Amino acid sequence: MDMARRRNQKSGLSAPAKREIQNPDLGKSEVHTPSENASSTDDPSPPTDTLDYRQDEDCCVICNASSARLCLWCRSTWYCSIECLEEDFSTHKLLCQQISSLPPRPSPEHVRAIFFPETARRPQLTWLKYESGVDNFDGTVWTKLLTNPYLGHDECKTKRLRIEQNPMRSRTFERGFERRSSERAGYCITIVYRASGNPCLNESILTSLSPSGVGESPLRGPVVAVREHPGKLYENIALSDFRHIVDYLMNYVAPRQVSRIVTAPTTGPAAPLHGVKIRCYGESQNKAGASFESAGYQCCWLCLR
């Protein structure tokens, strides 16, 4: 990987419009002009945290290296080397070429989103509309995502999952979603799904997870994903966010009912189980401690159903 990075640095293609990345399927490099659908964000001052706060998008989505180049097709994901691109390519290719065929943005009230249909084999890029207004009582700005017909044609209640960090990539995207936070910067990836539940497996999520060896979808029914800023402000989702969504779903465990707990059979004290205690942002600030702390727990057998 170091040799590949040195080759990239010697090329001298520093302007985003000239950056390229090699497609393993084509075996050659091409240079494309930036797509109007490509998104970018400002680079705030990084906070002191265990994870690398990188809101700037011109770093490798796999290893966070700054000497990265845009994917030549979508212009929405950065890779520092062919090795990193090949690691992500089986997942990235599901959406990569869709961005060039996506229709123009219908209106300023539409944002680009990733739609995971429950019956289709692949996820889809789409434009998701939202409404906004000012509350007559306190003057605050409100926004509402219009998820119909993606989550169903009825006025269903929805639930949300917010992806604010990707520990697999040592990445955190935001500061400001915690109520006690004094800073409001960055963004999160918001996953929206039906609150009533759905017995049907989500085929497009299964396809997205299959290159990583995960054979079960943690979410059922249709799902949409968007970018959200503090204050419920939305913007176009980037294809680099797709990598973070997949990493999140790989490690997501839905709440399950514990049927019974059986103590591990042993003739002496049970061996401790080593783990990591993860503090939320507010707790780490209040206690002035690290976000991650080594911890040991008594070992037992958990029988889940």
PDB file of C-alpha atoms in Angstrom:
ATOM      1  CA  MET A   1       0.000   0.000   0.000  1.00  0.00           C
ATOM      2  CA  ASP A   2       2.957   2.336   0.725  1.00  0.00           C
ATOM      3  CA  MET A   3       4.309   1.806  -2.787  1.00  0.00           C
ATOM      4  CA  ALA A   4       0.887   2.604  -4.241  1.00  0.00           C
ATOM      5  CA  ARG A   5       0.666   5.794  -2.214  1.00  0.00           C
ATOM      6  CA  ARG A   6       4.121   6.909  -3.384  1.00  0.00           C
ATOM      7  CA  ARG A   7       3.046   6.315  -6.976  1.00  0.00           C
ATOM      8  CA  ASN A   8      -0.082   8.394  -6.386  1.00  0.00           C
ATOM      9  CA  GLN A   9       1.935  11.254  -4.909  1.00  0.00           C
ATOM     10  CA  LYS A  10       4.365  11.273  -7.839  1.00  0.00           C
ATOM     11  CA  SER A  11       1.540  11.649 -10.331  1.00  0.00           C
ATOM     12  CA  GLY A  12       1.041  15.276  -9.234  1.00  0.00           C
ATOM     13  CA  LEU A  13      -2.726  15.276  -9.900  1.00  0.00           C
ATOM     14  CA  SER A  14      -3.714  17.520  -7.033  1.00  0.00           C
ATOM     15  CA  ALA A  15      -6.766  19.200  -8.580  1.00  0.00           C
ATOM     16  CA  PRO A  16      -9.999  17.289  -7.885  1.00  0.00           C
ATOM     17  CA  ALA A  17     -11.029  17.650 -11.532  1.00  0.00           C
ATOM     18  CA  LYS A  18      -7.971  15.658 -12.631  1.00  0.00           C
ATOM     19  CA  ARG A  19      -7.971  12.965  -9.994  1.00  0.00           C
ATOM     20  CA  GLU A  20      -8.533   9.437 -11.140  1.00  0.00           C
ATOM     21  CA  ILE A  21      -8.779   5.942  -9.785  1.00  0.00           C
ATOM     22  CA  GLN A  22      -8.319   2.691 -11.607  1.00  0.00           C
ATOM     23  CA  ASN A  23     -11.302   0.425 -12.160  1.00  0.00           C
ATOM     24  CA  PRO A  24     -10.325  -3.236 -11.613  1.00  0.00           C
ATOM     25  CA  ASP A  25     -12.935  -4.381 -14.159  1.00  0.00           C
ATOM     26  CA  LEU A  26     -11.545  -2.160 -16.917  1.00  0.00           C
ATOM     27  CA  GLY A  27      -7.859  -2.460 -16.119  1.00  0.00           C
ATOM     28  CA  LYS A  28      -7.182   1.126 -17.158  1.00  0.00           C
ATOM     29  CA  SER A  29      -7.398   4.648 -15.801  1.00  0.00           C
ATOM     30  CA  GLU A  30      -9.603   7.411 -17.060  1.00  0.00           C
ATOM     31  CA  VAL A  31     -10.128  11.031 -16.105  1.00  0.00           C
ATOM     32  CA  HIS A  32     -13.666  12.319 -15.710  1.00  0.00           C
ATOM     33  CA  THR A  33     -14.954  15.774 -14.891  1.00  0.00           C
ATOM     34  CA  PRO A  34     -16.716  16.124 -11.536  1.00  0.00           C
ATOM     35  CA  SER A  35     -20.383  15.179 -11.458  1.00  0.00           C
ATOM     36  CA  GLU A  36     -22.892  17.811 -10.385  1.00  0.00           C
ATOM     37  CA  ASN A  37     -24.269  15.219  -7.962  1.00  0.00           C
ATOM     38  CA  ALA A  38     -20.988  14.966  -6.038  1.00  0.00           C
ATOM     39  CA  SER A  39     -21.213  16.460  -2.555  1.00  0.00           C
ATOM     40  CA  SER A  40     -18.680  18.167  -0.319  1.00  0.00           C
ATOM     41  CA  THR A  41     -18.620  19.623   3.157  1.00  0.00           C
ATOM     42  CA  ASP A  42     -16.533  22.156   5.024  1.00  0.00           C
ATOM     43  CA  ASP A  43     -13.647  21.084   7.253  1.00  0.00           C
ATOM     44  CA  PRO A  44     -14.120  22.249  10.864  1.00  0.00           C
ATOM     45  CA  SER A  45     -11.458  22.166  13.550  1.00  0.00           C
ATOM     46  CA  PRO A  46     -11.205  18.610  14.907  1.00  0.00           C
ATOM     47  CA  PRO A  47     -12.161  18.037  18.544  1.00  0.00           C
ATOM     48  CA  THR A  48     -10.031  16.078  20.949  1.00  0.00           C
ATOM     49  CA  ASP A  49     -11.430  12.566  20.777  1.00  0.00           C
ATOM     50  CA  THR A  50     -10.168   9.024  20.474  1.00  0.00           C
ATOM     51  CA  LEU A  51     -11.610   8.653  16.986  1.00  0.00           C
ATOM     52  CA  ASP A  52     -10.327  10.685  14.056  1.00  0.00           C
ATOM     53  CA  TYR A  53     -12.865  13.433  13.397  1.00  0.00           C
ATOM     54  CA  ARG A  54     -12.837  13.795   9.612  1.00  0.00           C
ATOM     55  CA  GLN A  55     -15.673  15.710   8.064  1.00  0.00           C
ATOM     56  CA  ASP A  56     -13.578  16.478   5.001  1.00  0.00           C
ATOM     57  CA  GLU A  57     -14.265  13.937   2.295  1.00  0.00           C
ATOM     58  CA  ASP A  58     -10.974  14.006   0.400  1.00  0.00           C
ATOM     59  CA  CYS A  59      -9.532  11.167   2.479  1.00  0.00           C
ATOM     60  CA  CYS A  60      -9.635   7.438   1.828  1.00  0.00           C
ATOM     61  CA  VAL A  61     -12.914   5.854   2.897  1.00  0.00           C
ATOM     62  CA  ILE A  62     -11.060   2.659   3.866  1.00  0.00           C
ATOM     63  CA  CYS A  63      -7.929   3.813   5.724  1.00  0.00           C
ATOM     64  CA  ASN A  64      -8.400   7.615   6.151  1.00  0.00           C
ATOM     65  CA  ALA A  65      -5.216   8.438   4.203  1.00  0.00           C
ATOM     66  CA  SER A  66      -5.204  12.031   2.986  1.00  0.00           C
ATOM     67  CA  SER A  67      -3.446  11.236  -0.320  1.00  0.00           C
ATOM     68  CA  ALA A  68      -6.669   9.964  -1.898  1.00  0.00           C
ATOM     69  CA  ARG A  69      -8.342  10.225  -5.293  1.00  0.00           C
ATOM     70  CA  LEU A  70     -11.938  10.279  -6.408  1.00  0.00           C
ATOM     71  CA  CYS A  71     -13.542   7.235  -7.970  1.00  0.00           C
ATOM     72  CA  LEU A  72     -13.594   8.016 -11.692  1.00  0.00           C
ATOM     73  CA  TRP A  73     -17.227   6.922 -12.131  1.00  0.00           C
ATOM     74  CA  CYS A  74     -19.219   8.395  -9.253  1.00  0.00           C
ATOM     75  CA  ARG A  75     -16.897  11.210  -8.108  1.00  0.00           C
ATOM     76  CA  SER A  76     -18.367  10.675  -4.642  1.00  0.00           C
ATOM     77  CA  THR A  77     -15.908   8.315  -2.889  1.00  0.00           C
ATOM     78  CA  TRP A  78     -12.184   8.680  -2.237  1.00  0.00           C
ATOM     79  CA  TYR A  79      -9.519   5.953  -2.299  1.00  0.00           C
ATOM     80  CA  CYS A  80      -5.789   6.283  -1.656  1.00  0.00           C
ATOM     81  CA  SER A  81      -4.726   3.207  -3.624  1.00  0.00           C
ATOM     82  CA  ILE A  82      -5.881   0.353  -5.817  1.00  0.00           C
ATOM     83  CA  GLU A  83      -5.698  -1.930  -2.775  1.00  0.00           C
ATOM     84  CA  CYS A  84      -8.243   0.142  -0.861  1.00  0.00           C
ATOM     85  CA  LEU A  85     -10.511   0.399  -3.893  1.00  0.00           C
ATOM     86  CA  GLU A  86     -10.422  -3.364  -4.408  1.00  0.00           C
ATOM     87  CA  GLU A  87     -11.305  -3.902  -0.741  1.00  0.00           C
ATOM     88  CA  ASP A  88     -14.453  -1.810  -1.181  1.00  0.00           C
ATOM     89  CA  PHE A  89     -15.264  -2.507  -4.825  1.00  0.00           C
ATOM     90  CA  SER A  90     -17.670  -5.438  -4.334  1.00  0.00           C
ATOM     91  CA  THR A  91     -19.892  -3.161  -2.256  1.00  0.00           C
ATOM     92  CA  HIS A  92     -19.202   0.165  -3.958  1.00  0.00           C
ATOM     93  CA  LYS A  93     -20.102  -1.115  -7.441  1.00  0.00           C
ATOM     94  CA  LEU A  94     -23.723  -1.654  -6.360  1.00  0.00           C
ATOM     95  CA  LEU A  95     -24.299   2.118  -6.500  1.00  0.00           C
ATOM     96  CA  CYS A  96     -21.272   3.542  -8.297  1.00  0.00           C
ATOM     97  CA  GLN A  97     -22.641   3.851 -11.828  1.00  0.00           C
ATOM     98  CA  GLN A  98     -26.164   4.761 -10.709  1.00  0.00           C
ATOM     99  CA  ILE A  99     -25.097   8.280  -9.807  1.00  0.00           C
ATOM    100  CA  SER A 100     -24.449   9.252 -13.436  1.00  0.00           C
ATOM    101  CA  SER A 101     -27.922   8.075 -14.506  1.00  0.00           C
ATOM    102  CA  LEU A 102     -29.748   9.715 -11.593  1.00  0.00           C
ATOM    103  CA  PRO A 103     -32.206  12.341 -12.912  1.00  0.00           C
ATOM    104  CA  PRO A 104     -31.525  16.005 -12.095  1.00  0.00           C
ATOM    105  CA  ARG A 105     -32.559  17.218  -8.670  1.00  0.00           C
ATOM    106  CA  PRO A 106     -36.318  17.903  -8.882  1.00  0.00           C
ATOM    107  CA  SER A 107     -36.289  20.863  -6.483  1.00  0.00           C
ATOM    108  CA  PRO A 108     -34.247  22.435  -3.658  1.00  0.00           C
ATOM    109  CA  GLU A 109     -36.509  20.496  -1.260  1.00  0.00           C
ATOM    110  CA  HIS A 110     -35.132  17.172  -2.527  1.00  0.00           C
ATOM    111  CA  VAL A 111     -31.987  15.444  -1.261  1.00  0.00           C
ATOM    112  CA  ARG A 112     -30.180  12.435  -2.648  1.00  0.00           C
ATOM    113  CA  ALA A 113     -30.845   9.314  -0.583  1.00  0.00           C
ATOM    114  CA  ILE A 114     -30.108   5.587  -0.683  1.00  0.00           C
ATOM    115  CA  PHE A 115     -33.221   3.430  -0.902  1.00  0.00           C
ATOM    116  CA  PHE A 116     -33.039  -0.208   0.195  1.00  0.00           C
ATOM    117  CA  PRO A 117     -36.140  -1.897  -1.289  1.00  0.00           C
ATOM    118  CA  GLU A 118     -37.175  -5.114   0.384  1.00  0.00           C
ATOM    119  CA  THR A 119     -37.759  -7.096  -2.822  1.00  0.00           C
ATOM    120  CA  ALA A 120     -35.067  -5.754  -5.199  1.00  0.00           C
ATOM    121  CA  ARG A 121     -31.591  -7.228  -5.423  1.00  0.00           C
ATOM    122  CA  ARG A 122     -29.745  -3.912  -5.240  1.00  0.00           C
ATOM    123  CA  PRO A 123     -30.054  -0.640  -3.334  1.00  0.00           C
ATOM    124  CA  GLN A 124     -31.019   2.415  -5.354  1.00  0.00           C
ATOM    125  CA  LEU A 125     -30.164   6.101  -5.446  1.00  0.00           C
ATOM    126  CA  THR A 126     -33.201   8.355  -5.405  1.00  0.00           C
ATOM    127  CA  TRP A 127     -34.362  11.877  -4.601  1.00  0.00           C
ATOM    128  CA  LEU A 128     -36.216  12.157  -1.287  1.00  0.00           C
ATOM    129  CA  LYS A 129     -38.397  15.188  -0.615  1.00  0.00           C
ATOM    130  CA  TYR A 130     -38.695  16.949   2.707  1.00  0.00           C
ATOM    131  CA  GLU A 131     -40.898  19.717   4.061  1.00  0.00           C
ATOM    132  CA  SER A 132     -39.746  22.558   6.291  1.00  0.00           C
ATOM    133  CA  GLY A 133     -41.338  25.451   8.119  1.00  0.00           C
ATOM    134  CA  VAL A 134     -41.257  27.656  11.196  1.00  0.00           C
ATOM    135  CA  ASP A 135     -43.099  26.768  14.385  1.00  0.00           C
ATOM    136  CA  ASN A 136     -45.681  29.433  15.231  1.00  0.00           C
ATOM    137  CA  PHE A 137     -45.171  28.958  18.968  1.00  0.00           C
ATOM    138  CA  ASP A 138     -41.402  29.239  19.504  1.00  0.00           C
ATOM    139  CA  GLY A 139     -40.129  30.161  16.028  1.00  0.00           C
ATOM    140  CA  THR A 140     -37.938  27.082  15.618  1.00  0.00           C
ATOM    141  CA  VAL A 141     -37.391  25.586  12.183  1.00  0.00           C
ATOM    142  CA  TRP A 142     -38.820  22.113  11.624  1.00  0.00           C
ATOM    143  CA  THR A 143     -38.282  19.614   8.820  1.00  0.00           C
ATOM    144  CA  LYS A 144     -40.061  16.409   7.876  1.00  0.00           C
ATOM    145  CA  LEU A 145     -38.886  13.711   5.490  1.00  0.00           C
ATOM    146  CA  LEU A 146     -41.577  12.497   3.101  1.00  0.00           C
ATOM    147  CA  THR A 147     -40.825   8.791   2.980  1.00  0.00           C
ATOM    148  CA  ASN A 148     -43.879   7.843   0.902  1.00  0.00           C
ATOM    149  CA  PRO A 149     -43.978   5.767  -1.234  1.00  0.00           C
ATOM    150  CA  TYR A 150     -40.593   4.279  -0.315  1.00  0.00           C
ATOM    151  CA  LEU A 151     -41.674   3.004   3.102  1.00  0.00           C
ATOM    152  CA  GLY A 152     -45.243   2.398   1.996  1.00  0.00           C
ATOM    153  CA  HIS A 153     -48.167   4.387   0.650  1.00  0.00           C
ATOM    154  CA  ASP A 154     -49.792   4.716   4.061  1.00  0.00           C
ATOM    155  CA  GLU A 155     -48.925   7.347   6.668  1.00  0.00           C
ATOM    156  CA  CYS A 156     -46.808   4.980   8.717  1.00  0.00           C
ATOM    157  CA  LYS A 157     -44.851   5.793  11.842  1.00  0.00           C
ATOM    158  CA  THR A 158     -41.110   5.572  11.388  1.00  0.00           C
ATOM    159  CA  LYS A 159     -38.049   4.866  13.502  1.00  0.00           C
ATOM    160  CA  ARG A 160     -34.523   6.162  13.001  1.00  0.00           C
ATOM    161  CA  LEU A 161     -31.000   4.927  13.513  1.00  0.00           C
ATOM    162  CA  ARG A 162     -28.232   7.525  13.509  1.00  0.00           C
ATOM    163  CA  ILE A 163     -24.742   6.561  12.391  1.00  0.00           C
ATOM    164  CA  GLU A 164     -22.436   9.094  14.030  1.00  0.00           C
ATOM    165  CA  GLN A 165     -19.246   7.028  14.108  1.00  0.00           C
ATOM    166  CA  ASN A 166     -17.558   4.187  12.279  1.00  0.00           C
ATOM    167  CA  PRO A 167     -15.194   2.525  14.786  1.00  0.00           C
ATOM    168  CA  MET A 168     -14.120   0.034  12.107  1.00  0.00           C
ATOM    169  CA  ARG A 169     -12.531   2.935  10.186  1.00  0.00           C
ATOM    170  CA  SER A 170     -11.617   5.044  13.266  1.00  0.00           C
ATOM    171  CA  ARG A 171     -13.969   7.707  11.997  1.00  0.00           C
ATOM    172  CA  THR A 172     -16.517  10.010  13.602  1.00  0.00           C
ATOM    173  CA  PHE A 173     -18.634  12.377  11.542  1.00  0.00           C
ATOM    174  CA  GLU A 174     -20.382  14.720  13.954  1.00  0.00           C
ATOM    175  CA  ARG A 175     -20.467  16.780  17.092  1.00  0.00           C
ATOM    176  CA  GLY A 176     -23.761  18.309  18.060  1.00  0.00           C
ATOM    177  CA  PHE A 177     -26.475  15.645  18.036  1.00  0.00           C
ATOM    178  CA  GLU A 178     -26.118  15.121  21.774  1.00  0.00           C
ATOM    179  CA  ARG A 179     -28.513  17.452  23.610  1.00  0.00           C
ATOM    180  CA  ARG A 180     -25.805  18.501  26.053  1.00  0.00           C
ATOM    181  CA  SER A 181     -23.250  19.173  23.338  1.00  0.00           C
ATOM    182  CA  SER A 182     -21.931  22.735  23.127  1.00  0.00           C
ATOM    183  CA  GLU A 183     -20.787  22.250  19.531  1.00  0.00           C
ATOM    184  CA  ARG A 184     -22.953  21.671  16.492  1.00  0.00           C
ATOM    185  CA  ALA A 185     -20.787  20.505  13.629  1.00  0.00           C
ATOM    186  CA  GLY A 186     -20.571  17.654  11.175  1.00  0.00           C
ATOM    187  CA  TYR A 187     -23.304  15.292  10.066  1.00  0.00           C
ATOM    188  CA  CYS A 188     -24.737  11.871  10.716  1.00  0.00           C
ATOM    189  CA  ILE A 189     -26.168   9.203   8.436  1.00  0.00           C
ATOM    190  CA  THR A 190     -29.814   8.657   9.324  1.00  0.00           C
ATOM    191  CA  ILE A 191     -31.507   5.338   8.550  1.00  0.00           C
ATOM    192  CA  VAL A 192     -35.318   5.481   8.462  1.00  0.00           C
ATOM    193  CA  TYR A 193     -37.587   2.415   8.552  1.00  0.00           C
ATOM    194  CA  ARG A 194     -41.158   1.480   9.477  1.00  0.00           C
ATOM    195  CA  ALA A 195     -41.886   1.458  13.202  1.00  0.00           C
ATOM    196  CA  SER A 196     -44.543  -1.246  12.880  1.00  0.00           C
ATOM    197  CA  GLY A 197     -42.005  -3.800  11.740  1.00  0.00           C
ATOM    198  CA  ASN A 198     -42.056  -6.019   8.684  1.00  0.00           C
ATOM    199  CA  PRO A 199     -41.599  -9.798   8.506  1.00  0.00           C
ATOM    200  CA  CYS A 200     -40.014  -9.650   5.034  1.00  0.00           C
ATOM    201  CA  LEU A 201     -36.242  -9.808   4.699  1.00  0.00           C
ATOM    202  CA  ASN A 202     -34.651  -6.870   2.919  1.00  0.00           C
ATOM    203  CA  GLU A 203     -33.034  -8.380  -0.167  1.00  0.00           C
ATOM    204  CA  SER A 204     -31.064  -5.254  -1.112  1.00  0.00           C
ATOM    205  CA  ILE A 205     -29.484  -5.055   2.357  1.00  0.00           C
ATOM    206  CA  LEU A 206     -28.558  -8.736   2.114  1.00  0.00           C
ATOM    207  CA  THR A 207     -26.884  -8.044  -1.235  1.00  0.00           C
ATOM    208  CA  SER A 208     -24.991  -5.102   0.260  1.00  0.00           C
ATOM    209  CA  LEU A 209     -23.769  -7.209   3.184  1.00  0.00           C
ATOM    210  CA  SER A 210     -22.919 -10.358   1.214  1.00  0.00           C
ATOM    211  CA  PRO A 211     -19.380  -9.230   0.152  1.00  0.00           C
ATOM    212  CA  SER A 212     -18.562  -8.897   3.859  1.00  0.00           C
ATOM    213  CA  GLY A 213     -19.749 -12.428   4.596  1.00  0.00           C
ATOM    214  CA  VAL A 214     -22.869 -11.409   6.536  1.00  0.00           C
ATOM    215  CA  GLY A 215     -25.857 -13.556   5.635  1.00  0.00           C
ATOM    216  CA  GLU A 216     -28.603 -11.975   7.727  1.00  0.00           C
ATOM    217  CA  SER A 217     -30.239  -8.580   7.406  1.00  0.00           C
ATOM    218  CA  PRO A 218     -30.527  -6.757  10.749  1.00  0.00           C
ATOM    219  CA  LEU A 219     -33.411  -4.643   9.389  1.00  0.00           C
ATOM    220  CA  ARG A 220     -36.563  -5.876   7.688  1.00  0.00           C
ATOM    221  CA  GLY A 221     -38.858  -4.114   5.290  1.00  0.00           C
ATOM    222  CA  PRO A 222     -37.963  -1.068   3.151  1.00  0.00           C
ATOM    223  CA  VAL A 223     -35.283   1.327   4.397  1.00  0.00           C
ATOM    224  CA  VAL A 224     -34.018   4.764   3.307  1.00  0.00           C
ATOM    225  CA  ALA A 225     -30.792   6.524   4.335  1.00  0.00           C
ATOM    226  CA  VAL A 226     -30.036  10.263   4.216  1.00  0.00           C
ATOM    227  CA  ARG A 227     -27.485  12.727   5.557  1.00  0.00           C
ATOM    228  CA  GLU A 228     -28.595  14.841   8.487  1.00  0.00           C
ATOM    229  CA  HIS A 229     -27.008  17.853  10.184  1.00  0.00           C
ATOM    230  CA  PRO A 230     -27.749  19.073  13.726  1.00  0.00           C
ATOM    231  CA  GLY A 231     -31.118  20.780  13.675  1.00  0.00           C
ATOM    232  CA  LYS A 232     -32.663  18.262  11.245  1.00  0.00           C
ATOM    233  CA  LEU A 233     -31.106  19.792   8.152  1.00  0.00           C
ATOM    234  CA  TYR A 234     -30.608  17.422   5.248  1.00  0.00           C
ATOM    235  CA  GLU A 235     -28.168  17.256   2.337  1.00  0.00           C
ATOM    236  CA  ASN A 236     -27.214  14.856  -0.447  1.00  0.00           C
ATOM    237  CA  ILE A 237     -25.841  11.555   0.769  1.00  0.00           C
ATOM    238  CA  ALA A 238     -22.415  10.600  -0.609  1.00  0.00           C
ATOM    239  CA  LEU A 239     -21.416   7.158  -1.827  1.00  0.00           C
ATOM    240  CA  SER A 240     -18.692   7.103   0.813  1.00  0.00           C
ATOM    241  CA  ASP A 241     -21.577   7.011   3.308  1.00  0.00           C
ATOM    242  CA  PHE A 242     -22.661   3.708   1.755  1.00  0.00           C
ATOM    243  CA  ARG A 243     -19.433   2.145   3.062  1.00  0.00           C
ATOM    244  CA  HIS A 244     -20.202   3.417   6.573  1.00  0.00           C
ATOM    245  CA  ILE A 245     -23.792   2.132   6.364  1.00  0.00           C
ATOM    246  CA  VAL A 246     -22.576  -1.353   5.447  1.00  0.00           C
ATOM    247  CA  ASP A 247     -20.011  -1.344   8.264  1.00  0.00           C
ATOM    248  CA  TYR A 248     -22.726  -0.258  10.695  1.00  0.00           C
ATOM    249  CA  LEU A 249     -25.180  -2.953   9.602  1.00  0.00           C
ATOM    250  CA  MET A 250     -22.446  -5.589   9.794  1.00  0.00           C
ATOM    251  CA  ASN A 251     -22.083  -4.885  13.502  1.00  0.00           C
ATOM    252  CA  TYR A 252     -25.660  -3.905  14.318  1.00  0.00           C
ATOM    253  CA  VAL A 253     -27.440  -6.245  16.720  1.00  0.00           C
ATOM    254  CA  ALA A 254     -31.175  -5.752  17.091  1.00  0.00           C
ATOM    255  CA  PRO A 255     -32.547  -6.014  20.633  1.00  0.00           C
ATOM    256  CA  ARG A 256     -33.392  -9.618  21.392  1.00  0.00           C
ATOM    257  CA  GLN A 257     -35.196 -11.210  24.254  1.00  0.00           C
ATOM    258  CA  VAL A 258     -32.944 -13.187  26.576  1.00  0.00           C
ATOM    259  CA  SER A 259     -34.773 -16.416  27.359  1.00  0.00           C
ATOM    260  CA  ARG A 260     -32.462 -17.620  30.096  1.00  0.00           C
ATOM    261  CA  ILE A 261     -28.977 -17.133  31.476  1.00  0.00           C
ATOM    262  CA  VAL A 262     -27.004 -20.220  32.449  1.00  0.00           C
ATOM    263  CA  THR A 263     -23.842 -19.838  34.512  1.00  0.00           C
ATOM    264  CA  ALA A 264     -20.844 -21.369  32.799  1.00  0.00           C
ATOM    265  CA  PRO A 265     -19.961 -24.774  34.295  1.00  0.00           C
ATOM    266  CA  THR A 266     -16.736 -24.395  36.241  1.00  0.00           C
ATOM    267  CA  THR A 267     -15.090 -25.811  39.350  1.00  0.00           C
ATOM    268  CA  GLY A 268     -13.560 -22.468  40.321  1.00  0.00           C
ATOM    269  CA  PRO A 269     -14.053 -18.760  39.734  1.00  0.00           C
ATOM    270  CA  ALA A 270     -15.212 -17.979  36.227  1.00  0.00           C
ATOM    271  CA  ALA A 271     -12.563 -16.475  33.975  1.00  0.00           C
ATOM    272  CA  PRO A 272     -13.094 -12.782  33.258  1.00  0.00           C
ATOM    273  CA  LEU A 273     -14.267 -11.805  29.810  1.00  0.00           C
ATOM    274  CA  HIS A 274     -12.282  -8.886  28.468  1.00  0.00           C
ATOM    275  CA  GLY A 275     -14.174  -6.165  26.640  1.00  0.00           C
ATOM    276  CA  VAL A 276     -14.347  -2.457  25.950  1.00  0.00           C
ATOM    277  CA  LYS A 277     -16.620   0.105  27.607  1.00  0.00           C
ATOM    278  CA  ILE A 278     -17.715   2.741  25.092  1.00  0.00           C
ATOM    279  CA  ARG A 279     -18.818   6.067  26.521  1.00  0.00           C
ATOM    280  CA  CYS A 280     -21.181   8.380  24.692  1.00  0.00           C
ATOM    281  CA  TYR A 281     -20.012  11.880  23.846  1.00  0.00           C
ATOM    282  CA  GLY A 282     -21.803  13.506  26.775  1.00  0.00           C
ATOM    283  CA  GLU A 283     -20.442  11.015  29.320  1.00  0.00           C
ATOM    284  CA  SER A 284     -16.875  11.340  28.055  1.00  0.00           C
ATOM    285  CA  GLN A 285     -17.094  15.126  28.353  1.00  0.00           C
ATOM    286  CA  ASN A 286     -18.644  15.118  31.841  1.00  0.00           C
ATOM    287  CA  LYS A 287     -16.180  12.597  33.246  1.00  0.00           C
ATOM    288  CA  ALA A 288     -13.211  13.967  31.288  1.00  0.00           C
ATOM    289  CA  GLY A 289     -12.265  10.447  30.314  1.00  0.00           C
ATOM    290  CA  ALA A 290     -11.464   8.561  27.152  1.00  0.00           C
ATOM    291  CA  SER A 291     -14.264   7.411  24.880  1.00  0.00           C
ATOM    292  CA  PHE A 292     -13.005   3.823  25.121  1.00  0.00           C
ATOM    293  CA  GLU A 293     -11.949   2.016  28.298  1.00  0.00           C
ATOM    294  CA  SER A 294     -10.779  -1.541  28.828  1.00  0.00           C
ATOM    295  CA  ALA A 295     -13.163  -3.535  31.008  1.00  0.00           C
ATOM    296  CA  GLY A 296     -13.472  -7.053  32.381  1.00  0.00           C
ATOM    297  CA  TYR A 297     -16.703  -8.940  33.032  1.00  0.00           C
ATOM    298  CA  GLN A 298     -17.597 -12.246  34.639  1.00  0.00           C
ATOM    299  CA  CYS A 299     -18.059 -14.921  32.002  1.00  0.00           C
ATOM    300  CA  CYS A 300     -21.429 -16.668  31.621  1.00  0.00           C
ATOM    301  CA  TRP A 301     -23.370 -18.443  28.892  1.00  0.00           C
ATOM    302  CA  LEU A 302     -26.122 -16.437  27.221  1.00  0.00           C
ATOM    303  CA  CYS A 303     -28.871 -18.357  25.486  1.00  0.00           C
ATOM    304  CA  LEU A 304     -30.656 -16.071  23.040  1.00  0.00           C
ATOM    305  CA  ARG A 305     -33.637 -16.808  20.929  1.00  0.00           C
TER     306      ARG A 305
END
